Amino acid sequence: MNIFKKIMFKIPLILIMVFTCFSITWPVYAKDQSVDKFYSSLSENANVYKEYKNATLNIREKVNGSELEEVVQKKLGKYALHNVTDFDYSNQELYFFASVFEDKYMIVKKYAFYDLKGNLLESGFDRTAKKEAVLNGEFKGWNMEDVHGEDTLSDDDPIK
């Protein structure tokens, strides 16, 4: 009889917990996160995007896919990425990140698009040696062991 009372006491508690869990709306991974908070969370993600340290320009934007080309052109200006128009994310919101490093020898830029669940949709990079630096012999070529510049240029502490 004593065991029966214990079981009867626990059943309502279990039912309350179950119904409470079903009534809670669980948020999507990044739906309501600010861009900076989402960027900081990328260090916990398998698809880490890191801005270049000492970057000439860093962009962190939450955009509607239909506005992506306009935002990229406006924010990146002369560093605009030409292949962004190849992607069609017109029906969804995304996080857009871009980082540009420029010195007297080269321009290196990279970008990444994430959906609001934190999935990497697209990423890429581009690098250009400056003509003057090549002609003057100042540009010594690309480091083939660090083709993207990740080890040399990327910020090792993305949580900022």
PDB file of N, CA and C in Angstrom, residues 63-100:
ATOM      1  N   VAL A  63      20.702  39.516 -42.719  1.00  0.00           N
ATOM      2  CA  VAL A  63      20.014  40.063 -43.890  1.00  0.00           C
ATOM      3  C   VAL A  63      18.976  39.099 -44.426  1.00  0.00           C
ATOM      4  N   ASN A  64      18.019  39.662 -45.130  1.00  0.00           N
ATOM      5  CA  ASN A  64      17.088  38.856 -45.892  1.00  0.00           C
ATOM      6  C   ASN A  64      17.797  38.502 -47.195  1.00  0.00           C
ATOM      7  N   GLY A  65      17.699  37.274 -47.620  1.00  0.00           N
ATOM      8  CA  GLY A  65      18.402  36.821 -48.814  1.00  0.00           C
ATOM      9  C   GLY A  65      18.104  37.645 -50.047  1.00  0.00           C
ATOM     10  N   SER A  66      16.896  38.201 -50.142  1.00  0.00           N
ATOM     11  CA  SER A  66      16.544  39.009 -51.309  1.00  0.00           C
ATOM     12  C   SER A  66      17.314  40.322 -51.342  1.00  0.00           C
ATOM     13  N   GLU A  67      17.857  40.756 -50.207  1.00  0.00           N
ATOM     14  CA  GLU A  67      18.619  41.997 -50.118  1.00  0.00           C
ATOM     15  C   GLU A  67      20.122  41.755 -50.111  1.00  0.00           C
ATOM     16  N   LEU A  68      20.526  40.511 -50.245  1.00  0.00           N
ATOM     17  CA  LEU A  68      21.928  40.144 -50.078  1.00  0.00           C
ATOM     18  C   LEU A  68      22.861  40.896 -51.021  1.00  0.00           C
ATOM     19  N   GLU A  69      22.559  40.897 -52.295  1.00  0.00           N
ATOM     20  CA  GLU A  69      23.444  41.559 -53.256  1.00  0.00           C
ATOM     21  C   GLU A  69      23.599  43.046 -52.947  1.00  0.00           C
ATOM     22  N   GLU A  70      22.497  43.692 -52.632  1.00  0.00           N
ATOM     23  CA  GLU A  70      22.523  45.120 -52.308  1.00  0.00           C
ATOM     24  C   GLU A  70      23.370  45.395 -51.063  1.00  0.00           C
ATOM     25  N   VAL A  71      23.197  44.586 -50.018  1.00  0.00           N
ATOM     26  CA  VAL A  71      23.959  44.759 -48.783  1.00  0.00           C
ATOM     27  C   VAL A  71      25.448  44.532 -49.037  1.00  0.00           C
ATOM     28  N   VAL A  72      25.774  43.492 -49.792  1.00  0.00           N
ATOM     29  CA  VAL A  72      27.180  43.187 -50.079  1.00  0.00           C
ATOM     30  C   VAL A  72      27.828  44.346 -50.833  1.00  0.00           C
ATOM     31  N   GLN A  73      27.167  44.834 -51.863  1.00  0.00           N
ATOM     32  CA  GLN A  73      27.732  45.928 -52.652  1.00  0.00           C
ATOM     33  C   GLN A  73      27.896  47.193 -51.808  1.00  0.00           C
ATOM     34  N   LYS A  74      26.900  47.495 -50.994  1.00  0.00           N
ATOM     35  CA  LYS A  74      26.928  48.711 -50.185  1.00  0.00           C
ATOM     36  C   LYS A  74      27.989  48.626 -49.086  1.00  0.00           C
ATOM     37  N   LYS A  75      28.046  47.511 -48.386  1.00  0.00           N
ATOM     38  CA  LYS A  75      28.951  47.386 -47.237  1.00  0.00           C
ATOM     39  C   LYS A  75      30.403  47.146 -47.650  1.00  0.00           C
ATOM     40  N   LEU A  76      30.612  46.347 -48.696  1.00  0.00           N
ATOM     41  CA  LEU A  76      31.986  46.024 -49.099  1.00  0.00           C
ATOM     42  C   LEU A  76      32.587  47.050 -50.061  1.00  0.00           C
ATOM     43  N   GLY A  77      31.746  47.790 -50.751  1.00  0.00           N
ATOM     44  CA  GLY A  77      32.251  48.818 -51.660  1.00  0.00           C
ATOM     45  C   GLY A  77      33.248  48.268 -52.663  1.00  0.00           C
ATOM     46  N   LYS A  78      34.453  48.829 -52.680  1.00  0.00           N
ATOM     47  CA  LYS A  78      35.468  48.403 -53.654  1.00  0.00           C
ATOM     48  C   LYS A  78      35.948  46.963 -53.431  1.00  0.00           C
ATOM     49  N   TYR A  79      35.628  46.387 -52.278  1.00  0.00           N
ATOM     50  CA  TYR A  79      36.015  45.000 -51.991  1.00  0.00           C
ATOM     51  C   TYR A  79      34.889  44.013 -52.297  1.00  0.00           C
ATOM     52  N   ALA A  80      33.879  44.458 -53.011  1.00  0.00           N
ATOM     53  CA  ALA A  80      32.684  43.637 -53.254  1.00  0.00           C
ATOM     54  C   ALA A  80      33.035  42.268 -53.821  1.00  0.00           C
ATOM     55  N   LEU A  81      32.262  41.306 -53.406  1.00  0.00           N
ATOM     56  CA  LEU A  81      32.416  39.926 -53.874  1.00  0.00           C
ATOM     57  C   LEU A  81      31.541  39.747 -55.102  1.00  0.00           C
ATOM     58  N   HIS A  82      32.129  39.348 -56.186  1.00  0.00           N
ATOM     59  CA  HIS A  82      31.382  39.283 -57.439  1.00  0.00           C
ATOM     60  C   HIS A  82      30.529  38.026 -57.570  1.00  0.00           C
ATOM     61  N   ASN A  83      30.861  36.977 -56.861  1.00  0.00           N
ATOM     62  CA  ASN A  83      30.111  35.724 -57.022  1.00  0.00           C
ATOM     63  C   ASN A  83      28.920  35.595 -56.068  1.00  0.00           C
ATOM     64  N   VAL A  84      28.614  36.620 -55.294  1.00  0.00           N
ATOM     65  CA  VAL A  84      27.482  36.557 -54.370  1.00  0.00           C
ATOM     66  C   VAL A  84      26.171  36.420 -55.136  1.00  0.00           C
ATOM     67  N   THR A  85      26.110  36.966 -56.328  1.00  0.00           N
ATOM     68  CA  THR A  85      24.878  36.883 -57.114  1.00  0.00           C
ATOM     69  C   THR A  85      24.597  35.460 -57.592  1.00  0.00           C
ATOM     70  N   ASP A  86      25.563  34.569 -57.441  1.00  0.00           N
ATOM     71  CA  ASP A  86      25.367  33.174 -57.843  1.00  0.00           C
ATOM     72  C   ASP A  86      24.468  32.407 -56.878  1.00  0.00           C
ATOM     73  N   PHE A  87      24.254  32.938 -55.685  1.00  0.00           N
ATOM     74  CA  PHE A  87      23.506  32.235 -54.651  1.00  0.00           C
ATOM     75  C   PHE A  87      22.090  32.781 -54.572  1.00  0.00           C
ATOM     76  N   ASP A  88      21.126  31.886 -54.399  1.00  0.00           N
ATOM     77  CA  ASP A  88      19.730  32.316 -54.281  1.00  0.00           C
ATOM     78  C   ASP A  88      19.195  31.926 -52.913  1.00  0.00           C
ATOM     79  N   TYR A  89      19.190  32.881 -52.020  1.00  0.00           N
ATOM     80  CA  TYR A  89      18.632  32.692 -50.686  1.00  0.00           C
ATOM     81  C   TYR A  89      17.502  33.692 -50.468  1.00  0.00           C
ATOM     82  N   SER A  90      16.774  33.993 -51.527  1.00  0.00           N
ATOM     83  CA  SER A  90      15.773  35.059 -51.485  1.00  0.00           C
ATOM     84  C   SER A  90      14.644  34.812 -50.495  1.00  0.00           C
ATOM     85  N   ASN A  91      14.407  33.583 -50.123  1.00  0.00           N
ATOM     86  CA  ASN A  91      13.278  33.280 -49.242  1.00  0.00           C
ATOM     87  C   ASN A  91      13.675  33.026 -47.801  1.00  0.00           C
ATOM     88  N   GLN A  92      14.873  33.450 -47.401  1.00  0.00           N
ATOM     89  CA  GLN A  92      15.253  33.200 -46.026  1.00  0.00           C
ATOM     90  C   GLN A  92      16.171  34.297 -45.489  1.00  0.00           C
ATOM     91  N   GLU A  93      16.197  34.372 -44.164  1.00  0.00           N
ATOM     92  CA  GLU A  93      17.122  35.286 -43.507  1.00  0.00           C
ATOM     93  C   GLU A  93      18.435  34.560 -43.277  1.00  0.00           C
ATOM     94  N   LEU A  94      19.513  35.311 -43.320  1.00  0.00           N
ATOM     95  CA  LEU A  94      20.827  34.714 -43.089  1.00  0.00           C
ATOM     96  C   LEU A  94      21.740  35.661 -42.350  1.00  0.00           C
ATOM     97  N   TYR A  95      22.797  35.071 -41.839  1.00  0.00           N
ATOM     98  CA  TYR A  95      23.884  35.850 -41.281  1.00  0.00           C
ATOM     99  C   TYR A  95      24.956  35.912 -42.353  1.00  0.00           C
ATOM    100  N   PHE A  96      25.435  37.122 -42.630  1.00  0.00           N
ATOM    101  CA  PHE A  96      26.466  37.335 -43.635  1.00  0.00           C
ATOM    102  C   PHE A  96      27.690  37.908 -42.938  1.00  0.00           C
ATOM    103  N   PHE A  97      28.825  37.272 -43.159  1.00  0.00           N
ATOM    104  CA  PHE A  97      30.089  37.734 -42.601  1.00  0.00           C
ATOM    105  C   PHE A  97      31.092  37.898 -43.722  1.00  0.00           C
ATOM    106  N   ALA A  98      31.881  38.945 -43.646  1.00  0.00           N
ATOM    107  CA  ALA A  98      32.962  39.152 -44.610  1.00  0.00           C
ATOM    108  C   ALA A  98      34.120  39.813 -43.884  1.00  0.00           C
ATOM    109  N   SER A  99      35.317  39.470 -44.299  1.00  0.00           N
ATOM    110  CA  SER A  99      36.514  40.054 -43.714  1.00  0.00           C
ATOM    111  C   SER A  99      37.495  40.334 -44.840  1.00  0.00           C
ATOM    112  N   VAL A 100      38.105  41.516 -44.795  1.00  0.00           N
ATOM    113  CA  VAL A 100      39.044  41.926 -45.835  1.00  0.00           C
ATOM    114  C   VAL A 100      40.340  42.374 -45.170  1.00  0.00           C
TER     115      VAL A 100
END
